[in-house]
């Protein structure tokens, strides 16, 4: 059967034209990035095209359009005032003060350099330490409470959640003032510890680091209980029963079934506790004394007492940077967990 002009011939000239002879002294050509060349006469490597992801763009329903319009005023209000105030603080962090202490905008980096002073570094690391310890203690305290309410409280769930949340509606300053009375030298905590022999007359809790952490835990533990309760409430109890059927035992079932299934609630609670605890200044003011200052106390002092608004703005931006790193880490982790859950 005679070959047509369009069919390739083994060892023959290319259909597109004659090939030039290769000189024996010419250097070898570099390998192709697509792989070794195909032998002559073969149809060539098979190339697969990555299928394009089709995105369905469905028209928004009437309910979606209505809710988007209703959410627009609140979103604009928060965006404008939050972003404008944040930009104002960021611009002021590069400013100076005049002879009367009035803030002036500028372009100096002196305030940023002042943040590297040992005193500010100590306060910053102390704030990180207290916020991290508060988050861990809140997790250890809140998990059994949320577990008992979500899985064993029965009809009392709503009443117990209300009993936990309602006291936190009281003013935070009043609660911290009352907590300072509880932790004072003649307070019920130290008297009880002295009665059972765990403390003596020289033991102090007020104006110490443990006193500040105790106040932070008391102030923000509810932010850990609520997301943990929500995660445990959505937990499929069939998973726990399956773990016990596989002879896992209560402890192994809790560690390898319940805890991983409620991990998102624990992470959300850690973030919700860490962020406000990092910027808190009331607990350190009432329970810590002058030697237990946190970064929130420094910011308050610079704005209201020291009249050094540029340095206070620089401290605020440093705190915002730390909090944003934590928030972005949480969002990235939540996005990964959501992607794994939808697979």
Coordinates of C-alpha atoms in Angstrom, one line a residue:
X1 CA 0.0 0.0 0.0
X2 CA 1.6 3.3 -1.0
X3 CA 2.3 5.8 1.8
X4 CA 0.8 9.2 1.6
X5 CA 2.7 12.4 2.1
X6 CA 1.2 13.1 5.5
X7 CA 2.3 9.8 7.1
X8 CA 5.6 9.7 8.9
X9 CA 8.3 7.4 7.5
X10 CA 10.7 5.6 9.8
X11 CA 14.2 7.0 9.3
X12 CA 13.0 9.2 6.5
X13 CA 12.9 12.9 6.2
X14 CA 10.5 14.9 8.2
X15 CA 7.2 15.9 6.5
X16 CA 7.9 19.5 7.3
X17 CA 11.2 19.5 5.5
X18 CA 14.6 17.9 5.4
X19 CA 16.7 17.8 8.6
X20 CA 20.2 19.3 8.7
X21 CA 23.0 16.9 9.3
X22 CA 24.6 16.9 12.8
X23 CA 28.3 17.9 12.9
X24 CA 30.4 15.3 14.8
X25 CA 32.4 18.2 16.5
X26 CA 29.3 20.2 17.6
X27 CA 28.5 20.0 21.4
X28 CA 25.6 17.8 22.4
X29 CA 22.4 19.7 22.8
X30 CA 21.1 20.0 26.4
X31 CA 18.3 17.6 27.3
X32 CA 14.8 18.8 26.9
X33 CA 13.0 19.8 30.1
X34 CA 10.1 17.7 29.0
X35 CA 12.2 14.5 29.2
X36 CA 14.3 12.4 26.8
X37 CA 13.5 12.8 23.1
X38 CA 11.2 10.2 21.6
X39 CA 12.6 7.7 19.2
X40 CA 12.2 8.3 15.5
X41 CA 9.0 7.0 14.1
X42 CA 7.2 7.0 17.4
X43 CA 4.2 9.3 17.8
X44 CA 5.9 11.1 20.6
X45 CA 5.2 11.4 24.4
X46 CA 1.6 11.6 25.4
X47 CA 0.8 14.9 27.0
X48 CA -2.0 15.1 29.4
X49 CA -3.8 18.3 30.0
X50 CA -4.8 19.3 33.5
X51 CA -8.6 19.6 33.4
X52 CA -9.8 23.0 34.1
X53 CA -11.7 23.6 37.3
X54 CA -15.2 24.6 36.4
X55 CA -16.6 27.1 38.7
X56 CA -20.3 27.3 38.9
X57 CA -21.6 30.8 39.0
X58 CA -25.1 30.6 40.0
X59 CA -27.1 33.7 40.2
X60 CA -27.7 34.9 43.7
X61 CA -31.1 34.1 45.1
X62 CA -33.4 36.8 46.2
X63 CA -32.8 36.0 49.9
X64 CA -29.0 36.2 49.4
X65 CA -29.3 39.6 47.7
X66 CA -31.5 40.9 50.5
X67 CA -29.2 39.7 53.3
X68 CA -26.1 41.1 51.4
X69 CA -27.8 44.5 51.3
X70 CA -28.7 44.3 55.0
X71 CA -25.2 43.4 56.0
X72 CA -23.7 46.3 53.9
X73 CA -24.3 49.2 56.4
X74 CA -22.8 47.3 59.3
X75 CA -19.9 46.1 57.2
X76 CA -19.2 49.6 56.0
X77 CA -19.5 51.1 59.5
X78 CA -17.0 48.6 60.9
X79 CA -14.6 48.8 58.0
X80 CA -14.5 52.6 57.8
X81 CA -14.1 53.3 61.5
X82 CA -11.8 50.4 62.2
X83 CA -9.5 50.9 59.3
X84 CA -9.5 54.7 59.7
X85 CA -8.6 54.5 63.3
X86 CA -5.9 51.9 62.6
X87 CA -4.4 54.0 59.9
X88 CA -4.4 57.0 62.2
X89 CA -2.6 55.0 64.9
X90 CA -0.1 53.6 62.4
X91 CA 0.7 57.1 61.0
X92 CA 1.1 58.5 64.5
X93 CA 3.6 55.7 65.4
X94 CA 6.1 57.6 63.1
X95 CA 5.4 61.0 64.7
X96 CA 6.8 63.1 67.5
X97 CA 5.6 65.3 70.3
X98 CA 6.1 69.0 70.7
X99 CA 7.3 70.9 73.8
X100 CA 3.8 70.8 75.3
X101 CA 3.4 67.0 74.7
X102 CA 1.0 67.4 71.7
X103 CA 1.4 64.6 69.1
X104 CA 2.7 65.5 65.7
X105 CA 2.7 63.4 62.6
X106 CA 6.1 62.7 61.0
X107 CA 8.3 60.1 59.4
X108 CA 10.8 59.3 62.2
X109 CA 11.7 55.7 63.2
X110 CA 12.7 56.6 66.7
X111 CA 9.6 55.1 68.2
X112 CA 10.2 51.8 66.5
X113 CA 13.8 51.8 67.7
X114 CA 12.6 52.5 71.3
X115 CA 10.6 49.3 71.2
X116 CA 13.8 47.3 71.3
X117 CA 14.7 48.6 74.7
X118 CA 15.1 45.8 77.3
X119 CA 12.2 47.2 79.4
X120 CA 9.8 46.9 76.5
X121 CA 11.1 43.5 75.5
X122 CA 10.6 42.2 79.0
X123 CA 7.0 43.5 79.1
X124 CA 6.3 42.0 75.7
X125 CA 7.6 38.6 76.5
X126 CA 5.7 38.7 79.9
X127 CA 2.5 39.4 78.0
X128 CA 3.1 36.5 75.6
X129 CA 3.9 34.2 78.5
X130 CA 0.8 35.2 80.5
X131 CA -1.5 35.0 77.5
X132 CA -0.1 31.5 76.6
X133 CA -0.4 30.2 80.1
X134 CA -3.9 31.6 80.4
X135 CA -5.0 29.8 77.2
X136 CA -3.6 26.5 78.3
X137 CA -5.2 26.7 81.8
X138 CA -8.5 27.8 80.3
X139 CA -8.4 24.8 78.0
X140 CA -7.7 22.4 80.9
X141 CA -10.5 23.9 83.0
X142 CA -13.1 24.4 80.2
X143 CA -12.8 21.0 78.5
X144 CA -14.2 18.9 81.3
X145 CA -17.0 21.5 82.0
X146 CA -18.0 21.6 78.3
X147 CA -17.8 17.8 78.0
X148 CA -20.0 17.3 81.0
X149 CA -22.6 19.8 79.9
X150 CA -22.7 18.7 76.2
X151 CA -22.8 14.9 76.7
X152 CA -24.1 14.3 80.2
X153 CA -26.3 17.3 81.3
X154 CA -29.4 16.2 79.5
X155 CA -32.2 18.8 80.0
X156 CA -30.0 21.0 82.1
X157 CA -27.7 22.0 79.2
X158 CA -29.3 25.4 78.6
X159 CA -29.6 26.2 82.3
X160 CA -25.9 25.4 82.9
X161 CA -24.7 27.4 79.9
X162 CA -26.8 30.3 81.1
X163 CA -25.3 30.0 84.6
X164 CA -21.8 30.2 83.1
X165 CA -22.4 33.0 80.7
X166 CA -24.7 35.4 82.7
X167 CA -22.1 36.3 85.4
X168 CA -19.7 37.5 82.7
X169 CA -22.2 40.2 81.7
X170 CA -21.2 42.0 84.9
X171 CA -18.7 44.8 84.5
X172 CA -15.1 43.5 84.0
X173 CA -13.6 46.2 86.3
X174 CA -16.0 45.2 89.1
X175 CA -15.2 41.5 88.7
X176 CA -11.5 42.2 88.8
X177 CA -11.9 44.4 91.9
X178 CA -13.8 41.6 93.6
X179 CA -11.1 39.1 92.5
X180 CA -8.5 41.3 94.2
X181 CA -10.4 41.0 97.5
X182 CA -10.5 37.2 97.1
X183 CA -6.8 36.9 96.5
X184 CA -5.7 39.5 99.1
X185 CA -3.5 38.5 102.1
X186 CA -6.6 38.1 104.3
X187 CA -8.8 36.7 101.6
X188 CA -10.5 33.4 101.6
X189 CA -8.0 31.7 99.2
X190 CA -5.0 32.3 101.4
X191 CA -6.8 31.6 104.6
X192 CA -7.9 28.2 103.2
X193 CA -4.4 27.4 101.9
X194 CA -2.9 28.3 105.4
X195 CA -5.5 26.1 107.1
X196 CA -4.5 23.0 105.1
X197 CA -0.8 23.8 105.4
X198 CA -0.1 24.8 101.8
X199 CA 0.8 28.4 102.6
X200 CA 2.3 30.4 105.5
X201 CA 2.1 34.0 106.6
X202 CA 4.6 35.1 104.0
X203 CA 2.8 33.6 101.0
X204 CA 1.2 36.2 98.7
X205 CA -0.9 35.8 95.5
X206 CA -1.9 39.4 95.0
X207 CA 0.7 41.6 93.1
X208 CA 2.3 38.4 91.7
X209 CA 2.4 36.7 88.4
X210 CA 0.1 33.8 89.5
X211 CA -2.4 36.4 90.7
X212 CA -2.5 38.1 87.2
X213 CA -2.9 34.7 85.5
X214 CA -5.7 33.7 87.9
X215 CA -7.5 36.9 87.0
X216 CA -7.0 36.3 83.3
X217 CA -8.3 32.8 83.5
X218 CA -11.3 33.9 85.5
X219 CA -12.0 36.7 83.0
X220 CA -11.7 34.7 79.7
X221 CA -12.5 31.0 80.5
X222 CA -16.0 31.5 79.2
X223 CA -14.5 32.2 75.7
X224 CA -13.1 28.7 75.9
X225 CA -16.2 26.9 77.2
X226 CA -18.6 28.1 74.5
X227 CA -16.6 26.9 71.4
X228 CA -15.8 23.7 73.1
X229 CA -19.4 23.1 74.0
X230 CA -20.4 23.8 70.4
X231 CA -17.9 21.3 69.1
X232 CA -18.9 18.6 71.6
X233 CA -22.5 19.2 70.9
X234 CA -21.9 18.5 67.2
X235 CA -19.8 15.4 68.0
X236 CA -21.3 12.1 66.7
X237 CA -21.5 9.9 69.7
X238 CA -21.4 6.9 67.5
X239 CA -17.7 7.5 67.1
X240 CA -17.2 7.2 70.9
X241 CA -19.3 4.0 70.9
X242 CA -17.2 2.6 68.0
X243 CA -14.0 3.4 69.9
X244 CA -15.3 1.5 72.9
X245 CA -16.4 -1.4 70.8
X246 CA -12.9 -1.6 69.5
X247 CA -11.6 -2.1 73.1
X248 CA -10.2 1.4 73.2
X249 CA -11.1 2.0 76.8
X250 CA -12.4 5.4 78.1
X251 CA -9.0 7.1 78.2
X252 CA -7.8 5.9 74.8
X253 CA -11.2 6.7 73.3
X254 CA -11.1 10.2 74.7
X255 CA -7.6 10.9 73.5
X256 CA -7.8 9.3 70.0
X257 CA -11.5 9.9 69.2
X258 CA -13.1 12.7 71.1
X259 CA -10.1 15.1 71.3
X260 CA -9.3 15.0 67.5
X261 CA -13.0 15.3 66.6
X262 CA -13.3 18.5 68.7
X263 CA -9.9 20.0 67.7
X264 CA -11.4 22.9 65.9
X265 CA -13.4 24.0 68.9
X266 CA -10.2 23.8 71.1
X267 CA -8.2 25.9 68.6
X268 CA -11.0 28.5 68.3
X269 CA -11.1 28.7 72.1
X270 CA -7.4 29.1 72.3
X271 CA -7.5 32.0 69.9
X272 CA -10.5 33.7 71.5
X273 CA -8.7 33.5 74.9
X274 CA -5.2 34.4 73.7
X275 CA -6.1 37.5 71.8
X276 CA -7.9 39.5 74.6
X277 CA -5.6 38.2 77.3
X278 CA -2.6 39.5 75.3
X279 CA -4.0 43.1 75.3
X280 CA -5.6 43.0 78.7
X281 CA -4.5 45.6 81.2
X282 CA -7.2 45.5 83.9
X283 CA -6.0 42.2 85.5
X284 CA -2.4 43.4 85.7
X285 CA -3.5 46.7 87.2
X286 CA -5.7 45.2 89.9
X287 CA -3.9 42.0 90.6
X288 CA -0.3 42.4 89.4
X289 CA 1.0 45.6 90.9
X290 CA 3.9 47.7 89.4
X291 CA 6.2 44.7 88.8
X292 CA 3.7 42.7 86.7
X293 CA 2.9 45.1 83.9
X294 CA 1.7 43.9 80.5
X295 CA 1.8 45.6 77.2
X296 CA -1.7 46.9 77.7
X297 CA -0.6 48.8 80.8
X298 CA 2.2 50.4 78.8
X299 CA -0.1 51.5 76.1
X300 CA -2.5 53.0 78.6
X301 CA 0.3 54.8 80.4
X302 CA 1.7 56.3 77.2
X303 CA -1.7 57.6 76.1
X304 CA -3.2 58.8 79.3
X305 CA -0.3 59.5 81.7
X306 CA 2.9 59.9 79.8
X307 CA 1.4 62.0 77.0
X308 CA 3.6 60.1 74.6
X309 CA 1.1 59.2 71.9
X310 CA 3.6 58.3 69.2
X311 CA 5.3 55.7 71.4
X312 CA 1.9 54.4 72.5
X313 CA 0.9 54.0 68.9
X314 CA 4.1 52.1 68.1
X315 CA 3.3 49.8 71.0
X316 CA -0.2 49.4 69.7
X317 CA 1.0 48.5 66.2
X318 CA 3.5 45.9 67.8
X319 CA 0.6 44.3 69.6
X320 CA -1.5 44.3 66.5
X321 CA 1.2 42.6 64.5
X322 CA 1.5 39.8 67.1
X323 CA -2.3 39.4 67.2
X324 CA -2.5 39.3 63.4
X325 CA 0.1 36.6 63.2
X326 CA -1.9 34.5 65.6
X327 CA -5.1 35.2 63.7
X328 CA -3.7 34.4 60.3
X329 CA -2.3 31.1 61.7
X330 CA -5.7 30.2 63.1
X331 CA -7.5 31.0 59.8
X332 CA -4.9 29.0 57.8
X333 CA -5.4 26.0 60.1
X334 CA -9.2 26.3 60.0
X335 CA -9.0 26.4 56.2
X336 CA -6.9 23.2 56.1
X337 CA -9.3 21.4 58.5
X338 CA -12.2 22.4 56.4
X339 CA -10.6 21.2 53.2
X340 CA -9.8 17.8 54.9
X341 CA -13.3 17.5 56.1
X342 CA -14.8 18.1 52.6
X343 CA -12.6 15.5 50.9

